[in-house]
Coordinates of C-alpha atoms in Angstrom, one line a residue:
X1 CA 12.9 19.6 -4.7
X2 CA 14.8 16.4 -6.5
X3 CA 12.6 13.4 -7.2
X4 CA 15.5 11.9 -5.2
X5 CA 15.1 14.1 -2.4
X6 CA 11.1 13.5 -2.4
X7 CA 11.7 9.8 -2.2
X8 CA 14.0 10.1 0.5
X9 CA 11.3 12.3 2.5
X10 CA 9.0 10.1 1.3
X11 CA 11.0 6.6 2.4
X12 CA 12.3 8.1 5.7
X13 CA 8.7 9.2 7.0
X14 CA 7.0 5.6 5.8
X15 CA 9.7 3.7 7.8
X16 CA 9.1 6.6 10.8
X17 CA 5.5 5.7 10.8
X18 CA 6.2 1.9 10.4
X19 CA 8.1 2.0 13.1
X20 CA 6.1 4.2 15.7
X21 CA 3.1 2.0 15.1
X22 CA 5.6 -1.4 16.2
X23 CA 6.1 0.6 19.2
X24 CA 2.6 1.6 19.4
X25 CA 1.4 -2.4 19.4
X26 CA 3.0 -3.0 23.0
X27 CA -0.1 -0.9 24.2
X28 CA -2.5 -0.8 21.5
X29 CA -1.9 -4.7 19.3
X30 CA -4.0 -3.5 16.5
X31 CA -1.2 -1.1 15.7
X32 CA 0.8 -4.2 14.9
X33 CA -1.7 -5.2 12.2
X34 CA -0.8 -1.3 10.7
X35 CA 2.6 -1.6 11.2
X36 CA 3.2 -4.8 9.3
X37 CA 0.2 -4.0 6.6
X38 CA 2.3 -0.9 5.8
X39 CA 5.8 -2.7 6.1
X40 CA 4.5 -5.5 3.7
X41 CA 3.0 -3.2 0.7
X42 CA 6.5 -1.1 0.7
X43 CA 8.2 -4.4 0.4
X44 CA 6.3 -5.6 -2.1
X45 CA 6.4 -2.5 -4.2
X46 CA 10.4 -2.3 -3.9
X47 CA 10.3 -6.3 -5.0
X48 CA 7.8 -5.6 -8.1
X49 CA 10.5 -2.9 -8.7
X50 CA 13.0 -4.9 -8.5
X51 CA 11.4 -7.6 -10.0
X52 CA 10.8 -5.5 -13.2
X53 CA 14.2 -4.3 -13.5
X54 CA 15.4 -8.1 -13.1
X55 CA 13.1 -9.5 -15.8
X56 CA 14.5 -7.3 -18.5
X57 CA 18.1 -8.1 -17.8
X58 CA 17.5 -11.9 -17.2
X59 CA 15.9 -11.3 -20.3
X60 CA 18.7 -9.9 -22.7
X61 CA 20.5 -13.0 -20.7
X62 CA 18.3 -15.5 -22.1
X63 CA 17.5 -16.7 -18.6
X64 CA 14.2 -15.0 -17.9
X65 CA 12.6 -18.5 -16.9
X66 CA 14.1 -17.3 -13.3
X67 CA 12.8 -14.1 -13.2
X68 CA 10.1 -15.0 -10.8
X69 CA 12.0 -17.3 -8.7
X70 CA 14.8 -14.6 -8.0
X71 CA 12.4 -11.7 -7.1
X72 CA 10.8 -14.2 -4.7
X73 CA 13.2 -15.5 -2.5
X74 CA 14.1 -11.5 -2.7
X75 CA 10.6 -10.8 -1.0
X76 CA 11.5 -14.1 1.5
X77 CA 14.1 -11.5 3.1
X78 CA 12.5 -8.2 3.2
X79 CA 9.3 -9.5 4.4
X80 CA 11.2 -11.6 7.2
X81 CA 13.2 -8.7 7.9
X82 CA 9.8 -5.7 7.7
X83 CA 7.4 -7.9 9.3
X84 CA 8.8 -11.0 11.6
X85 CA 6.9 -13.8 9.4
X86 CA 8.1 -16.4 7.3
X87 CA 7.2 -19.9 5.7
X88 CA 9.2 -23.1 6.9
X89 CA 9.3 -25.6 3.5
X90 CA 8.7 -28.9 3.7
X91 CA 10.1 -30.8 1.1
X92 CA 11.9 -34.3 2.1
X93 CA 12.1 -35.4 -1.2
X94 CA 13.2 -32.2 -3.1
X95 CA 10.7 -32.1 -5.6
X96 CA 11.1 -28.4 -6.2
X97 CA 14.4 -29.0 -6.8
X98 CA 14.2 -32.2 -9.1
X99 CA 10.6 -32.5 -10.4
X100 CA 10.4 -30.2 -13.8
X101 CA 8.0 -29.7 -15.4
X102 CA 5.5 -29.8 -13.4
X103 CA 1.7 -27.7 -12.3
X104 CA 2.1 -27.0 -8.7
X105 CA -1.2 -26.5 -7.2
X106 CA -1.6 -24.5 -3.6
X107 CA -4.2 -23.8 -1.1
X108 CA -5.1 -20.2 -1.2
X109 CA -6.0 -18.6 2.2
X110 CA -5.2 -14.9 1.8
X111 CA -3.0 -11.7 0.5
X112 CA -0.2 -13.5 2.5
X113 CA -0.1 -16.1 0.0
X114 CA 2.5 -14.1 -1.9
X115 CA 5.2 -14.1 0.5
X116 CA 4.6 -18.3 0.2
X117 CA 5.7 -17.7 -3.2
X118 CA 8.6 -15.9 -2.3
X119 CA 9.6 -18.6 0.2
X120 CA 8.7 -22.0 -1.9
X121 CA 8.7 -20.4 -5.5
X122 CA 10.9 -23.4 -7.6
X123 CA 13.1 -22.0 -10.6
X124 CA 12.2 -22.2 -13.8
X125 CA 8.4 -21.7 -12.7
X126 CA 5.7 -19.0 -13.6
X127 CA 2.2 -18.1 -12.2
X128 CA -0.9 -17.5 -13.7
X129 CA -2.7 -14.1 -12.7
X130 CA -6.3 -12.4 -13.7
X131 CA -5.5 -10.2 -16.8
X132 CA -6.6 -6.9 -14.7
X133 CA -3.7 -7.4 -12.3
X134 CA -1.4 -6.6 -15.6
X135 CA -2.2 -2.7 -15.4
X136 CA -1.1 -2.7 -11.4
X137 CA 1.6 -0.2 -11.5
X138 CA 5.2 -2.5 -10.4
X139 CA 3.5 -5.3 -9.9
X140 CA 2.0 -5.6 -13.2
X141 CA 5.1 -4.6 -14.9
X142 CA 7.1 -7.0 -13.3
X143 CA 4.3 -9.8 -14.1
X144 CA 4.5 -9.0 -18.0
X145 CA 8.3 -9.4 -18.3
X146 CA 8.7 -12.6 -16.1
X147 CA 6.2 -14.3 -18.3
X148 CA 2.6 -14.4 -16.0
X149 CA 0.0 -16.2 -17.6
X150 CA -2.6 -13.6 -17.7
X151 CA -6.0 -15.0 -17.2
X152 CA -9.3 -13.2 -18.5
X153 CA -11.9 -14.2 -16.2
X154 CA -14.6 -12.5 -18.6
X155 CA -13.5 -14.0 -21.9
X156 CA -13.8 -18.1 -22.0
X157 CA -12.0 -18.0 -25.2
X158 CA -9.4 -16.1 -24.3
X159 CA -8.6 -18.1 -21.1
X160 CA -8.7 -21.3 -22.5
X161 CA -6.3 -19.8 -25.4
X162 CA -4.1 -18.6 -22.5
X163 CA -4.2 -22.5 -20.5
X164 CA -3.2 -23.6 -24.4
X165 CA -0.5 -21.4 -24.5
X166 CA 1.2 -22.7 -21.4
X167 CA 0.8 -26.2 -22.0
X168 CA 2.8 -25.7 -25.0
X169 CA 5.8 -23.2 -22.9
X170 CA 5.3 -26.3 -20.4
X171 CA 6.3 -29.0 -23.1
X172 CA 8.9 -26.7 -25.4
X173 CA 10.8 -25.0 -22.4
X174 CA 10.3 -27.2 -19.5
X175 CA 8.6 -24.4 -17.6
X176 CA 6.2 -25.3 -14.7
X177 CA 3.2 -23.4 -13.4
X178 CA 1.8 -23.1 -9.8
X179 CA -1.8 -22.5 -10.0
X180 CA -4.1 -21.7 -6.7
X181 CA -7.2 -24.3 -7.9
X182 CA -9.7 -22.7 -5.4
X183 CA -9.8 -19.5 -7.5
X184 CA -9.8 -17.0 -5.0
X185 CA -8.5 -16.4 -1.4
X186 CA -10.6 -18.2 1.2
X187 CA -10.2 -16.4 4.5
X188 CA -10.9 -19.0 6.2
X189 CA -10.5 -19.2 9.6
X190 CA -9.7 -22.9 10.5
X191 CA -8.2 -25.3 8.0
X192 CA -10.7 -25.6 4.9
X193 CA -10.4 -25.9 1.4
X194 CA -12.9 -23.8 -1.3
X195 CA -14.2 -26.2 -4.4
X196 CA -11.6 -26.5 -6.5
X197 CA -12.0 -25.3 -10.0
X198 CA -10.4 -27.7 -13.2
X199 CA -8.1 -25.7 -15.2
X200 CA -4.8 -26.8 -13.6
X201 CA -5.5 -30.3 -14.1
X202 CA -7.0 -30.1 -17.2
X203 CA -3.4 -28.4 -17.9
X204 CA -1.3 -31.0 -16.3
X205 CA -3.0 -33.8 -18.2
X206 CA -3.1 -31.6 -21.1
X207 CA 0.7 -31.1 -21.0
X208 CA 1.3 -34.5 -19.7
X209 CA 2.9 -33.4 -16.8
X210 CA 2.5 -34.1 -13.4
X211 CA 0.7 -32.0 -10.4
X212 CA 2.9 -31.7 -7.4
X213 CA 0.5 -30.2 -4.3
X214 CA 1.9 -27.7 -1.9
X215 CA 0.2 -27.4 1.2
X216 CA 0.3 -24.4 3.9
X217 CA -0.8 -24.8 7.1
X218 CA -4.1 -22.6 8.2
X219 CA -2.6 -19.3 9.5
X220 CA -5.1 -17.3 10.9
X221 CA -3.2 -17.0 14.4
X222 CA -0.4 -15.1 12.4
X223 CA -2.8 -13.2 9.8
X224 CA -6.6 -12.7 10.2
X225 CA -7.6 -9.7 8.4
X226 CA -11.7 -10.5 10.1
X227 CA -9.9 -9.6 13.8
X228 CA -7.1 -7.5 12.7
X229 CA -4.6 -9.9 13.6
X230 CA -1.0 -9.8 11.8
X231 CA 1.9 -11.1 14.4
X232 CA 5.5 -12.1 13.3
X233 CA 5.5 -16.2 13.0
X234 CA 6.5 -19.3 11.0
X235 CA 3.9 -21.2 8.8
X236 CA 4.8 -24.5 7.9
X237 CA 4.6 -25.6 4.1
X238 CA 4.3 -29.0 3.1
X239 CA 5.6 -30.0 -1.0
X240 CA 3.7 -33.5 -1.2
X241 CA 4.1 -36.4 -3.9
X242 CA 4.0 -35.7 -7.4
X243 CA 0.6 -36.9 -9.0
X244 CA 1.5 -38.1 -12.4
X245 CA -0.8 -37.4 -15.4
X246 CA 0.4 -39.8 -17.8
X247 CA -1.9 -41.5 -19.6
X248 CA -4.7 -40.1 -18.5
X249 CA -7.5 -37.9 -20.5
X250 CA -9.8 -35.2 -20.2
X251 CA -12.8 -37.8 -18.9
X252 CA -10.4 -38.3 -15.9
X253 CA -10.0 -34.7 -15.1
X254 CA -12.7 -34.8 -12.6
X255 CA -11.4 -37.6 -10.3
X256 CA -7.8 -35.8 -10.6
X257 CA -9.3 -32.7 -9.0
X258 CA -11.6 -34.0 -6.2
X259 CA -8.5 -36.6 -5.5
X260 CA -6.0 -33.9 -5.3
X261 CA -8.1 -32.1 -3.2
X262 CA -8.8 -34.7 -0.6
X263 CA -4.6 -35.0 -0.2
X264 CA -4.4 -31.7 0.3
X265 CA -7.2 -30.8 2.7
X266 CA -6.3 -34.1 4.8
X267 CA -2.3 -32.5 4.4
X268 CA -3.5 -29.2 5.8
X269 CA -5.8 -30.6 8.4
X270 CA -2.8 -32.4 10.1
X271 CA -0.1 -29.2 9.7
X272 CA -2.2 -27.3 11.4
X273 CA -2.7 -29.9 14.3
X274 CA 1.0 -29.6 14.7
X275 CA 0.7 -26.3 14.7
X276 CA -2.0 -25.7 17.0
X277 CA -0.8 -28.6 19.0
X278 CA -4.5 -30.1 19.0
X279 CA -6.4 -32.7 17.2
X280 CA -8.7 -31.1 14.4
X281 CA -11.2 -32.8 12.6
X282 CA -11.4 -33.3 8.5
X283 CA -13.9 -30.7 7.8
X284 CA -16.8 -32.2 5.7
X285 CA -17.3 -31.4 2.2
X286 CA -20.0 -30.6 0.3
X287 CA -20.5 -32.2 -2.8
X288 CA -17.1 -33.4 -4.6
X289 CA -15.2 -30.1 -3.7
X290 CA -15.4 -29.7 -7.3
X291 CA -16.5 -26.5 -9.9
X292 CA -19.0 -28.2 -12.1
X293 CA -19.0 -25.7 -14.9
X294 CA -19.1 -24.7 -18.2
X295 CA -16.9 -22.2 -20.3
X296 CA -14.4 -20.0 -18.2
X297 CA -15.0 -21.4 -14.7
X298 CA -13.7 -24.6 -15.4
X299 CA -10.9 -23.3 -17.0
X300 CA -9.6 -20.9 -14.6
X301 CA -7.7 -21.6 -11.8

């Protein structure tokens, strides 16, 4: 048998499965939660691979500051189309669109996250990553050409050599960065914010550049992996008001991050009232919802 023929086979009986256990969910709804868990890790394997393939023409094109941006408004349509969910941007002002450079800092809830990206993701813009996610097979691949900062969470040095590096590609190429300041996914399942950590605004101020906050709505009606729960929906994104940098210095890095973080939690609280069509109140805080650390957690995003 053809390696063509055994991807064929191999296509043919994923999308059989998919959609057996969509029509499985009308009796059974945690088949949906299969069905679109399957549907979205094709997608996104087919995107890497496209992605990959992308980044090295862009590349001999000299335009591979849009590598990212192309292969995610690519994974916008096939995850509308696979699995029924979507993000609705928000952006009256069209900063996306007009403010560049910039460090775009998000709310990070969970795997979903990605298909934000694909929906919001500005042009000329790259992400930063944990270094291990560079030997993924696809994803990884595609990561390396588009020009991921890579992120070694076990080597201080390393990541605050890394945050250097792309304060310089900010100020030479006019590149921005989006960064997910709480580190890691949350989960949560009504609208809270994890501590944020201080590497992205140590390298807005550090690149003199300003952060622009993007701010999704708490989606655990649509995706909940606790309660198996993954239904077809829209998700509201808000892009807020730059925060400009200028002027400022490392002593002021603190106040930046718990600021920034207030606007965003108070930004999230209200989407998801609109969402949810209730009132929801400001969930407290403890401490200054900020990393207070040495070394590489207070570099890393």
């Amino acid at each position: 048998m053809s390696f063509y023929s055994a991807l064929t086979y191999f296509l043919g009986g994923y999308a059989a499965l998919v959609i057996a256990l969509y029509m499985l969910s009308v009796v059974f709804p945690v088949a949906a939660f299969a069905a679109r868990t399957l549907a979205a890790y094709i997608s996104l394997i087919i995107c890497a691979i496209y992605g990959a393939l992308a980044s090295i023409v862009l590349r001999i094109l000299g335009r591979e500051q849009i590598a990212q941006w192309t292969t995610a408004r690519a994974f916008k349509y096939i995850m509308a189309l696979t699995t029924g969910v979507s993000f609705e941007i928000i952006d009256p002002k069209h900063n996306l669109e007009t403010v560049r450079p910039a460090v775009f800092v998000g709310n990070h809830q969970t795997e979903l996250d990605v298909l934000m990206l694909g929906c919001m993701f500005p042009k000329y813009c790259s992400v930063t990553a944990k270094k291990s996610l560079k030997k993924v097979p696809f994803l990884g691949w595609f990561m390396t050409l588009s020009g991921t900062v890579f992120i070694d969470r076990k080597n201080s040095k390393d990541a605050r050599t890394a945050m250097a590096g792309a304060a310089k590609e900010i100020q030479q190429r006019k590149q921005s960065v989006y960064i997910f300041p709480e580190g890691t996914r949350s989960y949560a399942k009504e609208p809270e914010l994890l501590p944020f950590k201080k590497g992205a605004f140590h390298l807005a101020v550090q690149a003199g550049v300003p952060i622009v906050p993007v701010v999704a709505a708490n989606y655990s009606h649509v995706f909940y992996i606790k309660n198996f729960v993954f239904r077809s929906g829209k998700i509201p994104v808000k892009v807020l008001d730059p925060i400009p940098t200028t002027g400022l210095t490392p002593e002021d890095v603190d106040e930046l991050t718990r600021s920034t973080r207030d606007i965003m939690l108070k930004e999230m609280v209200a989407l998801t009232e609109k969402v949810r069509n209730k009132p929801i109140a400001v969930p407290a805080t403890n401490g200054d919802g900020v990393v207070h650390a040495s070394g590489v957690d207070t570099t890393l995003s």
